[in-house]
Amino acid sequence: MKASKVGATVRSGAAVLGAVALVIVAGCGQNETIGGTPEPESTTSPAFAPGAGVVPNELATFYTQQLAWEPCDSYITDDSPLPSSVSCAHVSVPLDYDNPGSETARIAISRTEASGDKIGSILFNPGGPGSSGLYMATQADGTAVAENFDRIGFDPRGVGASTPAVRCSTTEETDEERQEPDVDASPEGIAKTEAEQQDYASKCADRTGPDVLEHVGTREVVRDMDVIRSVLGDEKLTYVGYSYGTRLGSTYAETFPGNVRAMVLDGALDPEQTPVDEAVEQGAAFQGAFDAFAADCARSETCPLGTDTAAANQRFRALVDPLIAAPVPTTDPRGLSYDDAITGVQQALYSQTLWRLLRGGLTELGEGQGDTLLRLADTYSGRLEDGSYSNLDDAFNAIRCVDDPPTTDRAEAAEVDRRYRAAAPFLDDGRGTGNAPLDLCAFWPVPNTGEPHVVWATGLPKLVVVSTTNDPATPYQAGVELAKQLDGNLLTFDGNQHTVSFSGEQCVDDPLVDYLVNLAPLDNDLVC
């Protein structure tokens, strides 16, 4: 699924911004290289947390396994090499926790060891869903978190270097799909789109296997997280989750409330919200981000959207609508398609730090060139330097389709299309007919294993939710709601970006470090 399709949920996560930042600065300095190949290091300190109760005998082997740490060379799946200070390992888990004696999966994890007196391990997840999280072992560099914790990243099951990995499309199929605008809402156009959705879902089942697709959701990942906690030797979990990673955090807190030491959940998803409402609210948040960009751009006489912010939506549509008929040239022979132009714009709206690139990309587009927006779209889509793709998009689709109930009612699909166009007029191609295709998940080959619900857990320590006022991907109010449901403390950041923790904002980072290291409570309703 692409972000350009009206009414579709846009992938979110710290990795989206992190990956594009790596692409943009690639020529500015040398990446650290992976070191030699020492013998794998074993660790033998599994820990059962008292709050977990008795671990069933059939799971004891997983909870007490030993890890063999080794260089991360063979673990990299997204063109982002890790420093030599980071080591990697695989954790074995049941593919199906209801049948742990059958097939197993392997979860790839990464580690940067504590530089000082070690309290324990801290697990990070960047969101997505579908994003590789191995690079998160370098998060919070230069803080007391890095001094006092082994920092652990991981690729959730089905993702990146974890196996079995979700694979649905070939490189050629993905490139071809990105060229299609998918804006035809006539009966014929809807039928064509739905046939493509059915074909994609069928390929996912054939190439990945229904048994794997059925067990890649949040329900299983939080149980993997508890196994990781144990084999790392921690009685309780210390966790930082971004975006979709907040769903992992809140679900873990529900499932293993007695195993939680501390959690920071940044860029929250509201567990009670339906996928339909989530998509519409996200569309409105992206419109807010676009409006803020347009206002900033309008301060310059050379703004490609002009100096009249009231006309910014129309000026933007005038730039991108011609791409529906034909792409514009790029240095890369593919050209910039309509789908990729919209995706590239949304990628740049994830953070104000990317507005300069967005302005340049729209200026280029006005001159008949599409290189910058194509580069942004490639980053969002997980396209690698050799032209192949990580499994980012395939894993995203597989996880979201199993995590929530699908919309199968055509009247509801049409209504969400109408609501989305109204909420995000800069994304409205003007071709709405009052009808819309069903989403991919309506054709998914396995049933959903999750449902929207109010989080309920007893015995939790005080957790921290961080929410940004103008977050385009996870709107601010979702963080407010999650903090209420968890009875946690809310930290509000006033900014235009998706997630903020450990990005250098001292007002945010200092209290979070004190909380994670010393379990110091935050001032309630802190605003930065």
C-alpha positions as a printed Julia matrix, in Angstrom:
528×3 Matrix{Float64}:
   0.0     0.0     0.0
   1.23    3.46   -0.88
   0.78    6.66    1.03
  -0.59    8.38   -2.05
  -3.84    6.43   -2.09
  -6.56    8.57   -0.58
  -7.75    7.19    2.74
  -4.76    4.91    3.23
  -2.86    4.84    6.49
   0.63    6.23    6.05
   3.46    4.24    7.57
   4.9     5.93   10.6
   7.99    5.52   12.7
  11.28    7.0    13.77
  12.95    4.95   11.05
  11.22    6.86    8.28
  12.97   10.08    9.25
  16.18    8.36   10.26
  16.53    6.59    6.95
  16.06    9.69    4.83
  18.48   11.62    6.98
  21.08    8.96    6.23
  20.44    9.28    2.5
  20.69   13.05    2.56
  23.98   13.21    4.45
  25.57   10.23    2.75
  28.17   12.32    0.98
  29.07   14.47    3.97
  31.2    12.11    6.02
  32.49    8.58    6.25
  30.39    5.86    7.77
  32.07    3.77   10.42
  33.1     0.38    9.1
  32.4    -2.96   10.7
  35.42   -4.39   12.48
  36.95   -7.85   12.28
  35.24  -11.15   12.97
  35.96  -12.23   16.56
  34.59  -15.46   17.94
  30.91  -15.18   18.91
  30.42  -14.25   22.55
  28.01  -16.27   24.64
  25.81  -14.85   27.36
  24.27  -17.03   30.06
  22.03  -14.91   32.23
  18.37  -15.61   31.44
  15.92  -14.15   33.95
  12.33  -15.01   34.68
  10.53  -11.98   36.02
   8.49  -12.53   39.17
   5.55  -10.71   37.53
   5.47  -13.19   34.68
   4.33  -16.05   36.83
   5.43  -19.56   35.97
   6.71  -19.93   32.43
   5.17  -23.04   30.83
   7.64  -25.9    30.46
   7.27  -25.86   26.68
   8.55  -22.24   26.6
  11.39  -22.68   29.1
  13.88  -23.55   26.36
  13.22  -20.21   24.67
  13.39  -18.2    27.88
  16.69  -19.79   28.96
  18.55  -19.89   25.64
  22.07  -18.52   25.35
  22.94  -15.82   22.83
  25.96  -15.84   20.53
  26.94  -12.22   19.84
  28.83  -11.54   16.62
  29.59   -8.7    14.17
  26.53   -7.32   12.4
  27.78   -7.58    8.81
  25.31  -10.27    7.74
  22.37   -8.67    9.58
  22.11   -5.47    7.56
  19.13   -5.36    5.19
  18.63   -1.64    4.57
  21.94   -0.09    3.39
  22.58    1.26    6.92
  25.82   -0.24    8.28
  26.22   -0.3    12.04
  29.31    0.89   13.92
  31.81   -1.79   14.91
  30.83   -1.17   18.54
  27.45   -2.8    17.86
  27.15   -6.59   17.97
  24.25   -8.76   16.82
  22.61  -12.07   17.63
  19.51  -14.12   16.91
  16.88  -15.08   19.49
  14.82  -18.2    18.79
  11.06  -17.94   19.46
   8.06  -20.1    18.58
   6.39  -19.16   15.32
   3.09  -20.01   17.03
   3.08  -19.59   20.8
   0.06  -21.9    21.02
   2.17  -24.61   19.41
   5.72  -23.91   20.66
   6.98  -27.37   19.79
   6.46  -26.76   16.08
   8.23  -24.24   13.84
  10.46  -21.51   15.21
  11.34  -17.99   14.12
  14.6   -16.12   14.69
  14.55  -12.51   15.91
  17.57  -10.39   15.0
  18.76   -8.15   17.82
  21.62   -5.67   18.17
  23.52   -4.4    21.2
  25.75   -1.53   22.24
  27.12   -2.34   25.67
  26.82    0.08   28.57
  29.87    2.31   28.88
  29.65    2.57   32.68
  27.87    0.97   35.61
  25.22   -1.22   34.06
  21.64   -1.17   35.34
  20.36   -3.57   32.7
  19.24   -3.51   29.07
  16.93   -1.04   27.33
  14.96   -2.16   24.29
  14.16    0.27   21.47
  11.7     0.0    18.58
  11.48    2.62   15.78
   7.92    1.96   14.59
   6.6     1.36   11.1
   5.34   -1.26   11.39
   7.89   -3.04    9.25
  10.95   -0.93   10.01
  14.25   -2.58   10.85
  15.24   -1.58   14.36
  18.83   -2.79   14.56
  20.19    0.75   14.25
  18.34    1.69   17.44
  21.21    0.18   19.44
  22.93    3.53   18.87
  19.98    5.6    20.16
  20.55    8.02   23.06
  24.28    8.3    22.4
  26.13   10.57   24.8
  23.52   10.3    27.56
  23.39    8.48   30.89
  21.16    5.94   29.12
  24.18    4.86   27.05
  26.31    4.79   30.18
  23.97    2.7    32.3
  22.21    0.38   29.84
  23.06   -2.07   27.12
  21.07   -0.53   24.28
  19.18   -3.16   22.31
  17.56   -2.83   18.89
  15.6    -5.55   17.14
  13.9    -6.49   13.91
  10.4    -7.69   14.87
   9.36  -11.04   13.45
   8.87  -10.96    9.7
  11.03   -7.83    9.38
  14.55   -7.24    8.07
  17.09   -9.79    9.29
  14.56  -11.75   11.33
  13.4   -15.0     9.76
  11.17  -16.05    8.2
  10.82  -12.63    6.59
   7.67  -11.38    4.85
   8.1   -11.14    1.08
   5.28  -10.37   -1.33
   6.63   -8.46   -4.35
   9.7    -8.7    -6.55
  11.78   -5.64   -7.36
  10.25   -5.46  -10.83
   6.71   -5.72   -9.47
   7.35   -2.98   -6.92
   8.86   -0.63   -9.5
   5.89   -1.24  -11.78
   3.35   -0.68   -9.0
   4.97    2.65   -8.08
   4.36    3.91  -11.62
   0.57    3.49  -11.4
  -1.39    6.53  -10.17
  -4.45    4.54   -8.95
  -6.76    7.56   -9.05
  -9.57    6.1   -11.16
 -12.68    5.86   -8.93
 -14.99    4.73  -11.74
 -16.48    1.23  -11.41
 -13.85   -0.02  -13.86
 -11.04    1.7   -11.97
 -12.24    0.35   -8.62
 -12.45   -3.17  -10.04
  -8.91   -2.89  -11.41
  -7.51   -1.62   -8.1
  -9.23   -4.38   -6.16
  -7.93   -7.01   -8.6
  -4.42   -5.68   -7.95
  -5.01   -5.86   -4.2
  -6.2    -9.45   -4.49
  -3.18  -10.36   -6.61
  -0.79   -8.81   -4.08
  -2.47  -10.63   -1.18
  -2.27  -13.91   -3.08
   1.43  -13.4    -3.77
   2.03  -12.7    -0.08
   0.4   -16.01    0.82
   2.33  -17.9    -1.87
   5.74  -16.33   -1.21
   5.63  -16.0     2.58
   3.14  -18.64    3.67
  -0.19  -18.22    5.47
   1.25  -19.72    8.67
   3.85  -16.95    8.81
   1.41  -14.18    7.87
  -0.93  -15.3    10.63
   1.78  -14.85   13.27
   3.53  -11.55   12.47
   1.25   -9.28   14.46
   1.65   -7.31   17.67
   0.15  -10.21   19.63
   3.23  -12.32   18.89
   5.86   -9.57   18.9
   5.2    -8.6    22.53
   5.74  -12.23   23.54
   9.01  -12.17   21.6
   9.93   -9.03   23.55
   9.43  -10.9    26.81
  11.7   -13.71   25.63
  14.31  -11.09   24.68
  13.98   -9.53   28.12
  14.64  -12.87   29.77
  17.63  -13.98   27.69
  19.25  -10.57   28.23
  19.11  -11.23   31.97
  16.58   -8.54   32.92
  13.87   -9.26   35.47
  11.86   -6.33   34.13
  11.68   -4.57   30.77
  12.92   -1.04   30.16
  11.58    0.08   26.79
  11.44    3.06   24.42
   8.99    2.74   21.52
   8.29    5.2    18.72
   5.06    5.43   16.71
   3.86    1.85   16.03
   6.38    0.95   18.73
   3.96    2.56   21.19
   1.42   -0.12   20.26
   4.04   -2.73   21.06
   4.66   -0.99   24.38
   1.03   -0.63   25.43
   0.27   -4.23   24.4
   3.29   -5.52   26.3
   2.11   -3.55   29.34
  -1.29   -5.25   29.08
   0.17   -8.7    28.56
   3.03   -8.58   31.08
   2.21   -5.73   33.5
   4.38   -7.22   36.25
   7.39   -7.3    33.93
   7.56   -3.56   33.21
  10.29   -1.43   34.83
   9.91    1.75   32.75
   8.54    2.77   29.34
   8.73    5.83   27.11
   6.11    5.76   24.33
   6.68    8.53   21.76
   4.34    9.29   18.85
   1.44    7.3    20.18
  -1.21    5.25   18.48
  -4.51    5.26   20.35
  -5.36    1.56   20.89
  -9.08    2.37   21.07
  -9.15    4.07   17.66
 -10.46    2.18   14.63
  -8.28    1.98   11.51
 -10.82    4.17    9.68
 -10.7     6.97   12.25
  -6.93    6.62   12.5
  -6.57    7.14    8.74
  -8.81   10.22    8.7
  -7.1    11.8    11.71
  -3.73   11.1    10.15
  -4.85   12.78    6.92
  -5.85   15.88    8.89
  -2.49   15.87   10.65
  -0.63   15.7     7.34
  -2.71   18.62    6.12
  -1.61   20.54    9.21
   2.02   19.74    8.45
   1.56   20.81    4.84
  -0.06   24.08    5.94
   2.86   24.78    8.29
   5.33   24.07    5.49
   3.4    26.3     3.07
   3.37   29.16    5.58
   7.12   28.85    6.12
   7.74   28.62    2.37
   5.57   31.68    1.67
   8.07   33.9     3.48
  10.2    33.68    0.35
   9.32   35.24   -3.01
  10.75   32.12   -4.68
   8.44   29.68   -2.89
   7.14   27.11   -5.43
   3.71   27.31   -3.76
   3.6    31.11   -3.97
   3.24   33.64   -1.18
  -0.52   33.32   -0.71
  -1.0    30.49    1.79
  -4.72   30.36    1.03
  -3.84   29.19   -2.47
  -1.16   26.66   -1.43
  -3.36   23.59   -1.92
  -4.29   24.66   -5.44
  -0.7    25.54   -6.35
   0.44   22.16   -5.09
  -2.21   20.33   -7.1
  -1.18   22.26  -10.19
   2.35   20.9    -9.74
   1.48   17.25   -9.13
  -1.72   16.62  -11.09
   0.01   16.55  -14.53
   1.98   13.53  -13.31
  -1.2    11.47  -13.4
  -0.92   11.51  -17.19
   2.86   11.09  -17.44
   5.95   11.13  -15.19
   8.56   13.86  -15.36
  12.21   13.07  -16.16
  14.79   12.18  -13.54
  18.46   11.33  -13.76
  17.33    7.82  -12.9
  15.6     6.43  -16.01
  12.42    5.59  -14.07
  11.16    9.18  -13.93
   8.98   10.64  -11.16
   5.46    9.19  -11.14
   2.43   10.77   -9.52
   2.44    8.11   -6.81
   6.09    8.76   -5.99
   5.64   12.53   -5.99
   2.94   12.3    -3.33
   4.97    9.76   -1.35
   8.07   11.94   -1.5
   6.14   14.99   -0.3
   4.66   13.1     2.62
   8.09   11.72    3.51
   9.44   15.28    3.74
   6.54   16.37    5.95
   7.69   14.02    8.71
  10.05   16.69   10.02
  10.66   20.4     9.66
  14.32   19.55    9.07
  13.27   18.18    5.66
  11.32   21.24    4.54
  14.32   22.63    2.68
  14.44   19.45    0.6
  10.71   19.61   -0.01
  10.91   23.17   -1.19
  13.75   22.24   -3.55
  11.86   19.19   -4.79
   8.73   21.19   -5.61
  10.83   23.85   -7.31
  12.43   21.13   -9.43
   9.01   19.73  -10.25
   7.88   23.12  -11.47
  10.89   23.07  -13.8
   9.99   19.61  -15.12
  12.48   17.59  -13.08
  11.82   15.06  -10.3
  15.11   13.86   -8.76
  14.66   15.1    -5.19
  11.11   13.83   -4.75
  12.06   10.48   -6.28
  14.93   10.15   -3.84
  12.57   10.86   -0.93
  10.04    8.35   -2.25
  12.77    5.72   -2.65
  13.75    6.16    0.97
  10.16    5.8     2.13
   9.69    2.68    0.0
  12.86    0.98    1.23
  14.63    1.03   -2.15
  18.3     0.12   -1.76
  21.35    1.37   -3.62
  21.37   -1.63   -5.96
  17.75   -1.0    -6.96
  16.28   -3.83   -4.89
  13.99   -3.27   -1.9
  14.05   -4.14    1.76
  10.9    -5.87    2.94
   9.7    -2.67    4.64
   6.48   -2.22    2.64
   5.6    -5.92    2.54
   6.05   -6.27    6.29
   4.05   -3.07    6.87
   1.11   -4.47    4.95
   1.29   -7.89    6.6
   1.42   -6.49   10.13
  -1.29   -3.86    9.74
  -3.65   -6.34    8.07
  -3.33   -8.85   10.9
  -3.38   -6.26   13.68
  -6.81   -4.74   12.99
 -10.16   -5.76   11.5
 -10.51   -4.97    7.78
 -13.09   -2.66    6.26
 -15.24   -4.9     4.07
 -18.32   -2.7     3.8
 -18.29   -0.72    0.56
 -20.37    2.1     2.0
 -17.83    2.49    4.8
 -14.95    2.47    2.3
 -16.67    5.22    0.32
 -17.28    7.22    3.5
 -13.65    7.05    4.61
 -12.59    8.18    1.13
 -14.91   11.19    1.4
 -13.76   12.01    4.93
 -10.08   11.69    3.99
 -10.41   14.02    1.01
 -12.11   16.59    3.24
  -9.5    16.23    5.98
  -6.51   16.5     3.63
  -7.46   18.64    0.61
  -3.84   18.94   -0.52
  -3.99   15.17   -1.21
  -7.36   15.29   -2.99
  -6.87   14.69   -6.72
 -10.4    15.96   -7.4
 -11.44   12.64   -8.95
 -13.63   11.34   -6.17
 -16.91    9.79   -7.3
 -18.48    8.9    -3.97
 -17.2     5.34   -4.33
 -13.85    3.81   -3.46
 -12.04    0.47   -3.62
 -11.78   -1.74   -0.58
  -8.43   -1.62    1.15
  -5.86   -4.38    0.73
  -6.71   -5.86    4.14
 -10.22   -6.74    2.91
  -8.54   -9.38    0.72
  -5.92  -10.55    3.21
  -5.47  -14.35    3.27
  -5.45  -14.74    7.09
  -7.78  -13.32    9.76
  -6.89  -10.4    12.0
  -5.66  -11.21   15.49
  -6.14   -7.77   17.07
  -9.03   -5.4    17.73
  -9.31   -1.74   18.8
  -9.83   -1.58   22.55
  -9.13    0.49   25.64
  -5.84   -0.5    27.22
  -6.38   -1.96   30.67
  -3.59   -3.16   32.94
  -3.1    -3.23   36.69
   0.1    -3.03   38.66
   2.01   -0.93   36.14
   4.69    1.54   37.22
   4.25    5.1    36.0
   4.86    5.17   32.24
   5.67    8.2    30.06
   3.91    9.14   26.82
   5.52   11.79   24.58
   3.32   13.56   22.02
   4.2    16.31   19.55
   1.65   19.05   18.86
   2.04   18.98   15.06
   3.03   15.37   14.47
   1.78   14.48   10.96
   1.86   10.7    11.29
   0.62   10.15   14.86
  -1.6    13.09   15.8
  -1.15   14.74   19.2
  -4.51   13.71   20.66
  -3.68   10.02   20.31
  -0.87   10.54   22.82
  -3.24   12.29   25.2
  -5.63    9.34   25.01
  -2.92    6.72   25.48
  -1.55    8.51   28.55
  -5.05    8.49   30.05
  -5.55    4.8    29.36
  -2.2     3.87   30.9
  -2.57    6.38   33.76
   0.82    7.64   32.65
   2.53   11.0    32.51
   2.22   13.05   29.31
   5.16   15.05   27.96
   4.06   17.5    25.25
   6.55   18.77   22.66
   5.55   21.83   20.66
   6.92   21.17   17.19
   6.46   20.09   13.57
   7.87   16.58   13.4
   7.15   12.91   13.95
   8.57   11.83   17.35
  11.21   13.72   19.31
  12.8    11.66   22.09
  16.6    11.56   21.97
  16.8    13.85   18.95
  18.68   16.56   20.83
  15.86   18.52   22.47
  17.27   18.99   25.96
  13.91   19.89   27.53
  12.62   16.5    26.38
  15.71   14.36   26.78
  16.84   15.4    30.26
  13.67   14.32   32.12
  13.44   11.15   30.03
  17.01   10.18   30.9
  16.35   10.84   34.6
  13.2     8.73   34.39
  14.81    5.8    32.57
  17.98    5.74   34.67
  16.72    6.75   38.1
  12.96    6.1    37.73
  12.45    9.77   38.62
   8.82   10.77   37.95
   8.14   13.47   35.39
   6.19   16.58   36.18
   2.69   15.83   35.01
   1.71   17.62   31.79
   5.25   18.84   31.1
   5.39   21.01   27.95
   8.59   21.59   25.95
